Amino acid sequence: MAALSLKERLAANDEAFKKTGHLFGLERLALKESNPGDYEAVWHILSNLCNAAWATGCKVSSSPIAAEGGDALWGLHTPTGEAICISRGISAHAGLLSDMVKNFISIGYEEYPGFKPGDIFENNDPHYGGIHSPDFDMCMPLFYDGKLIAWATCVSHVADAGSVTPGSIGFLNPDCYSDGIAISMERVGENDRFYPWYELRIRSRSRTPDFVMGDARGRLAGCITLRERLEAMIEKYGLDFFEQAGHEYVEDSRRYAVGRVKTQTVPGRIRKSQFKDLAMKGKRVLMAKQDIDCAFNLPMELTVNADASVSLSLQGASGTVPFGENISPTALKSGLMMGYSHIVGFDMFNSGPISAWDIEMPPDGSWANPYPLDYQAASGVAWAPAVTWVSSLYEVFGRLFQMRGFVEEMAAGSATIMTAEFSGINQTGMYLTGLTLEQASNGSPAKGYSDGENSAWCIYTPEADFGNAEITELYYPILFLGRNIEPNSGGYGQFRGGLGHTAVWMVYNTPGLEYQCGDAGMRSKIVGNHGMYGAYPVVPDRPAYAHDTNVKELIDAQKPLVHGRGDPESPEVATIIKAKDLQTDAVAPFVTPQPLTDYDIIVHPIGGAQAMGDPINRDPKSVASDLDEGWTTERVAADIHGVVTKKPNRHYEIDEAATEKKRKKIRDQRKKRALPFKEWWTAERKRILAQENMDESVRRMWISSMELSPKYAEELRAFWKLPEDFVFSL
Amino acid sequence: MADFHKADIEKLIDGVLPWPATQDMLKSPKDTNRFDKYVEIMQDRVDFDDPILLPLTPHLFIVASKKEGRIVKCKCGHSFGDYRINWKLSALINVRDDEKSMSEIYRGREMPDPAWIQLREYICGGCGAQLEVEAVPRGCPPDFDFLPDLDTFYGQWLGRPLPDKVAFEDKTLEHVKEWSE
């Protein structure tokens, strides 16, 4: 009998899963049962060879994003594309790489142009499953004795993919034609070499071609490293072992995730709303249609079913936006797979856990499924709404683990993500554009038993690393004046989120530098997340900058400079610096209206994460300790945590009796001030009908949510008892 | 299989379990009877005698009340009614939807825009605990955070069916329907 084609094997895999409920029809993990030692050993060998690919690939890469920040990923896949094992690095892409391989197979590339050893394929086009143009996804078929036995894959985030504005966070892109270089499911090389046209295209279409080509070589070097080490592993353990084990690891991981859901959560339905802002009205934009403020509705409904499978719905998601914040369902699923692997299926990170999901296709024309109604939608920074939505997954599972008593597994939601990108001539006379990695080091979510860690976590990568300040200063014409933990940036709760930090940069040694304060999941008009279990949410992201300043005079006179954000009502940048253009409370995202010049100042905040629990249940000792560290303020300690302190010497002391009294007073005041829900509902209903104090962006968001998801609209109307034909208006 | 002491789980809940012991809990295979231990701990900490069926949040519990059936109760014993109706509808609510009220929490550049978002604080009418805080634009119905499928949970997952059976359905809208505008 002739061997099945890969396309036929894909169909056979689907059929086997449907029939047996087990991936590849594996009702038994025979190898694991019969040879558990080698099974475990080979898993670690595969894990190591992926990490070796990461280490080699990042070293070969040129841009600081991969070389300094390690913002890349390598994976090993089955012949039909399922990820068996992945490296450290930006794990949000594992699902996407898997889907890319499947896509090459489904489209028919096996037949034409065919797969052969040394072929290099790439995609970065969101229309075919890419996330955004700067993330170049690569795959290479791996052969052994003439047989295709696996795929090596990689993604790396390049400094500039030639979108309409410099850099890699194309939040301003008005449509997909402005997203930059498109590599649309292409074979870009043979015999381990890129075609000549590939480099020519990069040279003419990217502002930083040396970096981009260097990163391409890094991807290739990593894939070749992976291939060579895999061949060595197969020499030792045999091809049959690898092929069988490869399938078993994926099925094993599925079983692990399903097992965790069944033994550590509770069946039922969880709903978590989530919102995001993108206020661009009156700012520097590219097209007239972009002079608009947008709000996103990012709802999550997750059902844990009786068989411990998980169903997910995005009913109510709002419509596309005329900016780069739209994402393909494939890329969204990949982000979700990463979140799920962090929270639930982290024993062996591969495609297994995702197969136990039933993900309803997001509404056509929504930010999460743009193309059916808006084929031109831009995806310059597609992950901005996606990571915000995935934040809810952490809270949702945090709640599920709590109900079952696994307090040690609980987490609140993630921090916001606001990026900083520069473009201009640096101190060596070289044109540079690219992303700093400040945002890759948020505070971590509050846990069920403690505060989150400060500046040590990032939702889209376990490689939370903001890189060395000195290296950043080598690339960009900036000097760090501060990189300090920001007080009160992790919400207010019994356990607070890990705190974020503030980077303060002074522009130096450049004829002009553009600062792009980008949206990669930031929130500036609204707070970050809800407040879990009664905590208060995280403050909005509000950067500051000063152009045409007196900083040189301050330095010459050896006077104090700006090192942080300072008091929210009296920011340092306003009290210390004089400038012709001084923005102390800028609403993100934006691009500075003019290039910044020497001695200009940027104050760039990085968010902390969600808190949990009633703030007046916070241990007064933790409040006093935060005061000692400078991580909170006396106002917050007293008014929000109800902790009465005094400071007789260098340390804060708690007045326990006064604290108890104050907390009782806060509880009494809450009851006195609050209304019975129904009473509020009656008044609020009237305000909704009158559209009172609802920003135009909010009304536009509701209009699209209700239009795209009629069932969601029906429920919203029913809850407020609105007329059956009620729609919001502009 | 690990079998962690109740006393250590209590310390974990209170945030005072030393880090090495917490790490041990994180890394070890989970104890299969954790749910029962957790419920026992919480039962000792609440001000009511109704048996807890499910700890919904650290403060709220679905209990089996002899008089009212399966209802949501606060730690202090305050009742929020049928667990299939979003308990928030039976809570007190304080809404911050203008700068004055928001400034009690957020100052200066920390202030969100009240035309974009309102803060809804759900307060227990019994003890004044702040049970949840939602940050949503006007028009958003309150999140029904969790509607458990209790009979599947007890019957199929724990293997000890509850004595009575209740349909797994959201009754929130049915409840609102009865309200006059």
GROMACS .gro file of C-alpha atoms in nm, chain B residues 78-170:
model
   93
  808HIS     CA    1  -2.534   3.718   5.479
  809SER     CA    2  -2.742   3.547   5.209
  810PHE     CA    3  -2.737   3.634   4.838
  811GLY     CA    4  -3.004   3.383   4.728
  812ASP     CA    5  -3.017   3.114   4.458
  813TYR     CA    6  -2.666   3.040   4.324
  814ARG     CA    7  -2.799   3.032   3.969
  815ILE     CA    8  -2.886   3.402   3.986
  816ASN     CA    9  -2.579   3.626   3.971
  817TRP     CA   10  -2.517   3.705   4.341
  818LYS     CA   11  -2.421   4.063   4.248
  819LEU     CA   12  -2.790   4.141   4.203
  820SER     CA   13  -2.838   4.083   4.575
  821ALA     CA   14  -2.536   4.284   4.684
  822LEU     CA   15  -2.498   4.649   4.771
  823ILE     CA   16  -2.326   4.843   4.499
  824ASN     CA   17  -2.118   5.159   4.504
  825VAL     CA   18  -2.041   5.298   4.160
  826ARG     CA   19  -1.767   5.549   4.087
  827ASP     CA   20  -1.853   5.712   3.757
  828ASP     CA   21  -1.725   6.066   3.800
  829GLU     CA   22  -1.392   6.225   3.877
  830LYS     CA   23  -1.489   6.319   4.232
  831SER     CA   24  -1.566   5.966   4.343
  832MET     CA   25  -1.279   5.815   4.143
  833SER     CA   26  -1.031   6.057   4.295
  834GLU     CA   27  -1.075   5.881   4.630
  835ILE     CA   28  -0.884   5.594   4.471
  836TYR     CA   29  -0.693   5.739   4.177
  837ARG     CA   30  -0.520   6.077   4.174
  838GLY     CA   31  -0.382   6.296   3.899
  839ARG     CA   32  -0.238   6.095   3.610
  840GLU     CA   33  -0.373   5.773   3.765
  841MET     CA   34  -0.732   5.880   3.698
  842PRO     CA   35  -0.922   5.678   3.436
  843ASP     CA   36  -1.175   5.860   3.218
  844PRO     CA   37  -1.526   5.816   3.366
  845ALA     CA   38  -1.683   5.854   3.022
  846TRP     CA   39  -1.502   5.533   2.926
  847ILE     CA   40  -1.518   5.331   3.243
  848GLN     CA   41  -1.703   5.306   3.573
  849LEU     CA   42  -1.588   5.126   3.884
  850ARG     CA   43  -1.852   4.906   4.042
  851GLU     CA   44  -1.781   4.797   4.398
  852TYR     CA   45  -1.994   4.507   4.519
  853ILE     CA   46  -2.034   4.522   4.894
  854CYS     CA   47  -2.173   4.264   5.137
  855GLY     CA   48  -2.482   4.402   5.307
  856GLY     CA   49  -2.389   4.208   5.619
  857CYS     CA   50  -2.023   4.273   5.697
  858GLY     CA   51  -1.928   4.548   5.450
  859ALA     CA   52  -1.666   4.334   5.275
  860GLN     CA   53  -1.576   4.449   4.925
  861LEU     CA   54  -1.647   4.131   4.731
  862GLU     CA   55  -1.564   4.227   4.374
  863VAL     CA   56  -1.471   4.541   4.181
  864GLU     CA   57  -1.561   4.568   3.815
  865ALA     CA   58  -1.416   4.824   3.576
  866VAL     CA   59  -1.658   4.840   3.283
  867PRO     CA   60  -1.806   5.094   3.045
  868ARG     CA   61  -2.165   5.198   3.105
  869GLY     CA   62  -2.401   4.941   2.956
  870CYS     CA   63  -2.205   4.631   3.051
  871PRO     CA   64  -2.413   4.380   3.249
  872PRO     CA   65  -2.231   4.257   3.561
  873ASP     CA   66  -2.014   3.952   3.499
  874PHE     CA   67  -2.175   3.635   3.626
  875ASP     CA   68  -1.834   3.518   3.739
  876PHE     CA   69  -1.915   3.152   3.783
  877LEU     CA   70  -2.217   2.932   3.741
  878PRO     CA   71  -2.104   2.587   3.856
  879ASP     CA   72  -2.245   2.263   3.727
  880LEU     CA   73  -2.271   2.134   4.082
  881ASP     CA   74  -2.442   1.805   4.007
  882THR     CA   75  -2.183   1.706   3.748
  883PHE     CA   76  -1.911   1.811   3.990
  884TYR     CA   77  -2.038   1.606   4.282
  885GLY     CA   78  -2.189   1.319   4.084
  886GLN     CA   79  -1.933   1.261   3.810
  887TRP     CA   80  -1.614   1.427   3.930
  888LEU     CA   81  -1.619   1.361   4.304
  889GLY     CA   82  -1.826   1.044   4.279
  890ARG     CA   83  -2.072   1.134   4.555
  891PRO     CA   84  -2.393   1.279   4.409
  892LEU     CA   85  -2.578   1.545   4.603
  893PRO     CA   86  -2.910   1.432   4.753
  894ASP     CA   87  -3.115   1.669   4.537
  895LYS     CA   88  -3.073   1.763   4.170
  896VAL     CA   89  -3.088   2.115   4.030
  897ALA     CA   90  -3.082   2.208   3.663
  898PHE     CA   91  -2.760   2.373   3.543
  899GLU     CA   92  -2.907   2.699   3.417
  900ASP     CA   93  -2.855   3.072   3.448
   0.00000   0.00000   0.00000
